[in-house]
Amino acid sequence: MINVIGLGPGNIDYITKLGEKMIQNSDVVIGGKRNLESIKNFDGEKIELSSNLKEILQYINNNKHKQISILASGDPLMYGIGRYLTKNIDKDNLNIVSGISSLQYIFSKVHIDMNDLYITSSHGKTPDFDYVLSHKKVCMVTDKIIGPKEISKQILDRNLEKTVIVGENLSYDNERITIGNPEDILNCDDFDMCVVVILDKN
């Protein structure tokens, strides 16, 4: 069985008990460097995951007799590796354990409900900002190309009244949550590892 385990937003304290148990019962754990470093007291094999997805799939296919766990940040199916794996691994051999997503985490930190939330991402694509910004409540997983400042520029270009919330390094010791107008966000220092919430002002 292949387990895909969401570790939560970053800090290992947010992993579910079920996910933790499955990791400890695994022969092999596969994950990004930061995720692997967060797993303590694991005596099995660790394999680092980067852009080598095809190699990882080949390894999985060649080691079906092993208990393999693939680690994902947040929730594996929330703009994570889960989608790729569900398209390439027989679902009868795939078990996904959801984790707390960075989206859920930031909304809990700022005490705002997630009802009627529009969720999207800028990873490797340019969002349709006319459509995105037509929603009253948006959460966007961002990348280094389209991040908080680029989003703020798009808001100002449309003369919209929005509040922007930027969550960096969520749940880690260097977590920072910034709340302001688009103008405020443009005047901030550069951001790191961001989730951006966009709200109508009311």
PDB file of C-alpha atoms in Angstrom:
ATOM      1  CA  MET A   1       0.000   0.000   0.000  1.00  0.00           C
ATOM      2  CA  ILE A   2       1.171   3.506  -0.842  1.00  0.00           C
ATOM      3  CA  ASN A   3       0.267   6.080   1.794  1.00  0.00           C
ATOM      4  CA  VAL A   4       0.244   9.770   0.927  1.00  0.00           C
ATOM      5  CA  ILE A   5       0.372  11.656   4.216  1.00  0.00           C
ATOM      6  CA  GLY A   6      -0.286  15.331   4.758  1.00  0.00           C
ATOM      7  CA  LEU A   7       2.029  16.674   7.437  1.00  0.00           C
ATOM      8  CA  GLY A   8       0.087  19.858   8.026  1.00  0.00           C
ATOM      9  CA  PRO A   9       1.255  23.414   7.321  1.00  0.00           C
ATOM     10  CA  GLY A  10       4.846  22.843   8.431  1.00  0.00           C
ATOM     11  CA  ASN A  11       5.330  22.289  12.133  1.00  0.00           C
ATOM     12  CA  ILE A  12       5.248  18.543  12.805  1.00  0.00           C
ATOM     13  CA  ASP A  13       2.947  19.106  15.794  1.00  0.00           C
ATOM     14  CA  TYR A  14       0.096  19.519  13.301  1.00  0.00           C
ATOM     15  CA  ILE A  15       0.344  16.015  11.826  1.00  0.00           C
ATOM     16  CA  THR A  16      -2.601  13.722  12.580  1.00  0.00           C
ATOM     17  CA  LYS A  17      -2.160  10.752  14.888  1.00  0.00           C
ATOM     18  CA  LEU A  18      -3.103   8.447  12.010  1.00  0.00           C
ATOM     19  CA  GLY A  19      -0.497   9.971   9.728  1.00  0.00           C
ATOM     20  CA  GLU A  20       2.162   9.686  12.420  1.00  0.00           C
ATOM     21  CA  LYS A  21       1.305   6.014  13.003  1.00  0.00           C
ATOM     22  CA  MET A  22       1.473   5.193   9.295  1.00  0.00           C
ATOM     23  CA  ILE A  23       4.871   6.829   8.938  1.00  0.00           C
ATOM     24  CA  GLN A  24       6.291   4.801  11.821  1.00  0.00           C
ATOM     25  CA  ASN A  25       4.915   1.591  10.271  1.00  0.00           C
ATOM     26  CA  SER A  26       6.496   2.316   6.885  1.00  0.00           C
ATOM     27  CA  ASP A  27       9.523   0.641   5.339  1.00  0.00           C
ATOM     28  CA  VAL A  28      10.257   3.683   3.186  1.00  0.00           C
ATOM     29  CA  VAL A  29       9.409   7.369   3.531  1.00  0.00           C
ATOM     30  CA  ILE A  30       9.612   9.661   0.498  1.00  0.00           C
ATOM     31  CA  GLY A  31       9.392  13.432   0.769  1.00  0.00           C
ATOM     32  CA  GLY A  32      10.955  16.827   0.266  1.00  0.00           C
ATOM     33  CA  LYS A  33      14.069  17.647   2.251  1.00  0.00           C
ATOM     34  CA  ARG A  34      12.272  19.813   4.793  1.00  0.00           C
ATOM     35  CA  ASN A  35       9.546  17.210   5.290  1.00  0.00           C
ATOM     36  CA  LEU A  36      12.048  14.384   5.768  1.00  0.00           C
ATOM     37  CA  GLU A  37      13.979  16.434   8.319  1.00  0.00           C
ATOM     38  CA  SER A  38      10.798  16.851  10.367  1.00  0.00           C
ATOM     39  CA  ILE A  39      10.349  13.081  10.778  1.00  0.00           C
ATOM     40  CA  LYS A  40      12.176  11.914  13.888  1.00  0.00           C
ATOM     41  CA  ASN A  41      12.846   8.424  15.239  1.00  0.00           C
ATOM     42  CA  PHE A  42      12.254   6.721  11.891  1.00  0.00           C
ATOM     43  CA  ASP A  43      14.670   3.855  11.233  1.00  0.00           C
ATOM     44  CA  GLY A  44      13.562   2.954   7.717  1.00  0.00           C
ATOM     45  CA  GLU A  45      14.785   4.218   4.377  1.00  0.00           C
ATOM     46  CA  LYS A  46      14.351   7.886   3.464  1.00  0.00           C
ATOM     47  CA  ILE A  47      14.254   9.060  -0.155  1.00  0.00           C
ATOM     48  CA  GLU A  48      14.325  12.743  -1.044  1.00  0.00           C
ATOM     49  CA  LEU A  49      11.674  13.976  -3.444  1.00  0.00           C
ATOM     50  CA  SER A  50      12.379  16.963  -5.670  1.00  0.00           C
ATOM     51  CA  SER A  51      11.588  17.075  -9.377  1.00  0.00           C
ATOM     52  CA  ASN A  52      12.287  13.340  -9.790  1.00  0.00           C
ATOM     53  CA  LEU A  53       8.624  12.298  -9.923  1.00  0.00           C
ATOM     54  CA  LYS A  54       9.036   9.740 -12.723  1.00  0.00           C
ATOM     55  CA  GLU A  55      11.914   8.095 -10.854  1.00  0.00           C
ATOM     56  CA  ILE A  56       9.793   7.947  -7.708  1.00  0.00           C
ATOM     57  CA  LEU A  57       6.955   6.288  -9.626  1.00  0.00           C
ATOM     58  CA  GLN A  58       9.374   3.732 -11.020  1.00  0.00           C
ATOM     59  CA  TYR A  59      10.695   3.045  -7.526  1.00  0.00           C
ATOM     60  CA  ILE A  60       7.149   2.559  -6.239  1.00  0.00           C
ATOM     61  CA  ASN A  61       6.294   0.163  -9.067  1.00  0.00           C
ATOM     62  CA  ASN A  62       9.457  -1.843  -8.402  1.00  0.00           C
ATOM     63  CA  ASN A  63       8.840  -2.036  -4.633  1.00  0.00           C
ATOM     64  CA  LYS A  64       5.172  -2.901  -4.286  1.00  0.00           C
ATOM     65  CA  HIS A  65       6.015  -5.369  -1.524  1.00  0.00           C
ATOM     66  CA  LYS A  66       7.110  -2.492   0.741  1.00  0.00           C
ATOM     67  CA  GLN A  67       5.045  -0.148   2.891  1.00  0.00           C
ATOM     68  CA  ILE A  68       5.799   3.237   1.347  1.00  0.00           C
ATOM     69  CA  SER A  69       4.709   6.602   2.687  1.00  0.00           C
ATOM     70  CA  ILE A  70       4.949   9.768   0.624  1.00  0.00           C
ATOM     71  CA  LEU A  71       5.015  12.956   2.667  1.00  0.00           C
ATOM     72  CA  ALA A  72       3.260  16.130   1.566  1.00  0.00           C
ATOM     73  CA  SER A  73       3.064  19.566   3.088  1.00  0.00           C
ATOM     74  CA  GLY A  74      -0.402  20.600   4.170  1.00  0.00           C
ATOM     75  CA  ASP A  75      -3.125  18.552   2.526  1.00  0.00           C
ATOM     76  CA  PRO A  76      -1.850  16.367  -0.361  1.00  0.00           C
ATOM     77  CA  LEU A  77      -4.915  17.154  -2.471  1.00  0.00           C
ATOM     78  CA  MET A  78      -4.794  20.910  -1.900  1.00  0.00           C
ATOM     79  CA  TYR A  79      -2.413  21.933  -4.687  1.00  0.00           C
ATOM     80  CA  GLY A  80      -0.057  19.185  -3.575  1.00  0.00           C
ATOM     81  CA  ILE A  81       1.435  15.972  -4.891  1.00  0.00           C
ATOM     82  CA  GLY A  82      -1.785  14.037  -4.286  1.00  0.00           C
ATOM     83  CA  ARG A  83      -3.275  14.959  -7.646  1.00  0.00           C
ATOM     84  CA  TYR A  84      -0.221  13.695  -9.543  1.00  0.00           C
ATOM     85  CA  LEU A  85      -0.183  10.432  -7.635  1.00  0.00           C
ATOM     86  CA  THR A  86      -3.902   9.757  -8.086  1.00  0.00           C
ATOM     87  CA  LYS A  87      -3.378  10.025 -11.839  1.00  0.00           C
ATOM     88  CA  ASN A  88      -0.411   7.652 -11.882  1.00  0.00           C
ATOM     89  CA  ILE A  89      -1.024   5.034  -9.171  1.00  0.00           C
ATOM     90  CA  ASP A  90      -3.811   2.461  -9.052  1.00  0.00           C
ATOM     91  CA  LYS A  91      -6.332   3.868  -6.587  1.00  0.00           C
ATOM     92  CA  ASP A  92      -6.793   0.416  -5.004  1.00  0.00           C
ATOM     93  CA  ASN A  93      -3.170   0.665  -3.850  1.00  0.00           C
ATOM     94  CA  LEU A  94      -3.344   4.303  -2.753  1.00  0.00           C
ATOM     95  CA  ASN A  95      -4.339   5.641   0.658  1.00  0.00           C
ATOM     96  CA  ILE A  96      -4.441   9.405   1.210  1.00  0.00           C
ATOM     97  CA  VAL A  97      -4.376  10.824   4.728  1.00  0.00           C
ATOM     98  CA  SER A  98      -5.403  14.473   4.686  1.00  0.00           C
ATOM     99  CA  GLY A  99      -3.482  16.998   6.710  1.00  0.00           C
ATOM    100  CA  ILE A 100      -4.319  20.518   7.824  1.00  0.00           C
ATOM    101  CA  SER A 101      -3.712  22.754   4.833  1.00  0.00           C
ATOM    102  CA  SER A 102      -1.929  26.097   4.996  1.00  0.00           C
ATOM    103  CA  LEU A 103      -5.246  27.596   3.892  1.00  0.00           C
ATOM    104  CA  GLN A 104      -7.100  26.187   6.883  1.00  0.00           C
ATOM    105  CA  TYR A 105      -4.281  27.255   9.165  1.00  0.00           C
ATOM    106  CA  ILE A 106      -4.200  30.905   8.114  1.00  0.00           C
ATOM    107  CA  PHE A 107      -7.977  31.298   8.377  1.00  0.00           C
ATOM    108  CA  SER A 108      -7.875  29.915  11.910  1.00  0.00           C
ATOM    109  CA  LYS A 109      -5.093  32.359  12.826  1.00  0.00           C
ATOM    110  CA  VAL A 110      -7.020  35.406  11.629  1.00  0.00           C
ATOM    111  CA  HIS A 111     -10.395  34.144  12.948  1.00  0.00           C
ATOM    112  CA  ILE A 112     -12.234  34.232   9.636  1.00  0.00           C
ATOM    113  CA  ASP A 113     -14.559  31.466   8.485  1.00  0.00           C
ATOM    114  CA  MET A 114     -13.922  29.627   5.226  1.00  0.00           C
ATOM    115  CA  ASN A 115     -17.553  29.601   4.114  1.00  0.00           C
ATOM    116  CA  ASP A 116     -18.024  30.428   0.404  1.00  0.00           C
ATOM    117  CA  LEU A 117     -14.276  30.621  -0.110  1.00  0.00           C
ATOM    118  CA  TYR A 118     -12.769  30.576  -3.616  1.00  0.00           C
ATOM    119  CA  ILE A 119      -9.481  28.642  -3.624  1.00  0.00           C
ATOM    120  CA  THR A 120      -6.847  28.876  -6.342  1.00  0.00           C
ATOM    121  CA  SER A 121      -3.106  28.896  -7.002  1.00  0.00           C
ATOM    122  CA  SER A 122      -0.541  30.788  -9.057  1.00  0.00           C
ATOM    123  CA  HIS A 123       1.923  27.884  -9.185  1.00  0.00           C
ATOM    124  CA  GLY A 124       3.214  27.689 -12.740  1.00  0.00           C
ATOM    125  CA  LYS A 125       0.326  29.695 -14.191  1.00  0.00           C
ATOM    126  CA  THR A 126      -1.095  33.166 -14.498  1.00  0.00           C
ATOM    127  CA  PRO A 127      -4.499  33.366 -12.826  1.00  0.00           C
ATOM    128  CA  ASP A 128      -7.465  35.061 -14.491  1.00  0.00           C
ATOM    129  CA  PHE A 129      -7.469  37.992 -12.086  1.00  0.00           C
ATOM    130  CA  ASP A 130     -10.730  39.429 -13.376  1.00  0.00           C
ATOM    131  CA  TYR A 131     -12.390  36.176 -12.320  1.00  0.00           C
ATOM    132  CA  VAL A 132     -10.391  35.658  -9.124  1.00  0.00           C
ATOM    133  CA  LEU A 133     -10.995  39.174  -7.830  1.00  0.00           C
ATOM    134  CA  SER A 134     -14.711  39.013  -8.569  1.00  0.00           C
ATOM    135  CA  HIS A 135     -15.058  36.787  -5.486  1.00  0.00           C
ATOM    136  CA  LYS A 136     -15.628  38.242  -2.039  1.00  0.00           C
ATOM    137  CA  LYS A 137     -13.294  35.820  -0.294  1.00  0.00           C
ATOM    138  CA  VAL A 138     -10.243  34.241  -1.974  1.00  0.00           C
ATOM    139  CA  CYS A 139      -7.279  32.182  -0.830  1.00  0.00           C
ATOM    140  CA  MET A 140      -4.372  31.733  -3.212  1.00  0.00           C
ATOM    141  CA  VAL A 141      -1.318  29.513  -2.889  1.00  0.00           C
ATOM    142  CA  THR A 142       1.439  31.571  -4.499  1.00  0.00           C
ATOM    143  CA  ASP A 143       4.865  31.073  -6.015  1.00  0.00           C
ATOM    144  CA  LYS A 144       7.954  33.259  -6.491  1.00  0.00           C
ATOM    145  CA  ILE A 145       6.640  34.765  -9.736  1.00  0.00           C
ATOM    146  CA  ILE A 146       3.109  35.730  -8.754  1.00  0.00           C
ATOM    147  CA  GLY A 147       3.032  36.516  -5.056  1.00  0.00           C
ATOM    148  CA  PRO A 148       1.527  39.092  -2.683  1.00  0.00           C
ATOM    149  CA  LYS A 149       2.928  42.164  -4.436  1.00  0.00           C
ATOM    150  CA  GLU A 150       1.851  41.058  -7.894  1.00  0.00           C
ATOM    151  CA  ILE A 151      -1.634  40.287  -6.533  1.00  0.00           C
ATOM    152  CA  SER A 152      -1.783  43.708  -4.868  1.00  0.00           C
ATOM    153  CA  LYS A 153      -0.863  45.401  -8.155  1.00  0.00           C
ATOM    154  CA  GLN A 154      -3.689  43.556  -9.891  1.00  0.00           C
ATOM    155  CA  ILE A 155      -6.140  44.773  -7.229  1.00  0.00           C
ATOM    156  CA  LEU A 156      -4.977  48.388  -7.578  1.00  0.00           C
ATOM    157  CA  ASP A 157      -5.112  48.216 -11.387  1.00  0.00           C
ATOM    158  CA  ARG A 158      -8.836  47.457 -11.052  1.00  0.00           C
ATOM    159  CA  ASN A 159      -9.453  50.117  -8.373  1.00  0.00           C
ATOM    160  CA  LEU A 160     -10.898  47.490  -6.048  1.00  0.00           C
ATOM    161  CA  GLU A 161     -11.347  47.880  -2.297  1.00  0.00           C
ATOM    162  CA  LYS A 162      -9.722  44.771  -0.837  1.00  0.00           C
ATOM    163  CA  THR A 163      -7.931  43.650   2.302  1.00  0.00           C
ATOM    164  CA  VAL A 164      -4.896  41.443   1.720  1.00  0.00           C
ATOM    165  CA  ILE A 165      -3.604  38.923   4.264  1.00  0.00           C
ATOM    166  CA  VAL A 166      -0.210  37.335   3.659  1.00  0.00           C
ATOM    167  CA  GLY A 167       0.890  34.241   5.570  1.00  0.00           C
ATOM    168  CA  GLU A 168       4.580  33.347   5.479  1.00  0.00           C
ATOM    169  CA  ASN A 169       6.279  30.224   6.849  1.00  0.00           C
ATOM    170  CA  LEU A 170       3.028  29.227   8.494  1.00  0.00           C
ATOM    171  CA  SER A 171       3.351  27.270  11.763  1.00  0.00           C
ATOM    172  CA  TYR A 172       7.152  27.588  11.764  1.00  0.00           C
ATOM    173  CA  ASP A 173       9.109  29.651  14.297  1.00  0.00           C
ATOM    174  CA  ASN A 174       9.588  32.412  11.696  1.00  0.00           C
ATOM    175  CA  GLU A 175       5.883  32.638  10.849  1.00  0.00           C
ATOM    176  CA  ARG A 176       4.680  36.085   9.854  1.00  0.00           C
ATOM    177  CA  ILE A 177       1.133  37.185   9.053  1.00  0.00           C
ATOM    178  CA  THR A 178       0.728  40.616   7.451  1.00  0.00           C
ATOM    179  CA  ILE A 179      -2.673  42.296   7.045  1.00  0.00           C
ATOM    180  CA  GLY A 180      -3.207  45.473   5.075  1.00  0.00           C
ATOM    181  CA  ASN A 181      -4.381  47.321   1.997  1.00  0.00           C
ATOM    182  CA  PRO A 182      -2.727  46.491  -1.330  1.00  0.00           C
ATOM    183  CA  GLU A 183      -0.643  49.656  -0.905  1.00  0.00           C
ATOM    184  CA  ASP A 184       0.608  48.394   2.465  1.00  0.00           C
ATOM    185  CA  ILE A 185       1.635  45.051   0.969  1.00  0.00           C
ATOM    186  CA  LEU A 186       3.569  46.762  -1.851  1.00  0.00           C
ATOM    187  CA  ASN A 187       5.562  48.708   0.758  1.00  0.00           C
ATOM    188  CA  CYS A 188       6.577  45.586   2.708  1.00  0.00           C
ATOM    189  CA  ASP A 189       9.827  43.683   2.402  1.00  0.00           C
ATOM    190  CA  ASP A 190       9.872  40.626   0.157  1.00  0.00           C
ATOM    191  CA  PHE A 191       7.715  37.709   1.250  1.00  0.00           C
ATOM    192  CA  ASP A 192       8.613  34.030   1.645  1.00  0.00           C
ATOM    193  CA  MET A 193       6.539  30.805   1.282  1.00  0.00           C
ATOM    194  CA  CYS A 194       3.240  32.599   0.969  1.00  0.00           C
ATOM    195  CA  VAL A 195      -0.443  31.977   1.155  1.00  0.00           C
ATOM    196  CA  VAL A 196      -2.504  35.047   0.295  1.00  0.00           C
ATOM    197  CA  VAL A 197      -6.066  35.784   1.395  1.00  0.00           C
ATOM    198  CA  ILE A 198      -8.040  38.493  -0.440  1.00  0.00           C
ATOM    199  CA  LEU A 199     -11.185  39.891   1.159  1.00  0.00           C
ATOM    200  CA  ASP A 200     -13.743  42.453   0.142  1.00  0.00           C
ATOM    201  CA  LYS A 201     -13.790  45.427   2.477  1.00  0.00           C
ATOM    202  CA  ASN A 202     -17.096  45.674   4.276  1.00  0.00           C
TER     203      ASN A 202
END
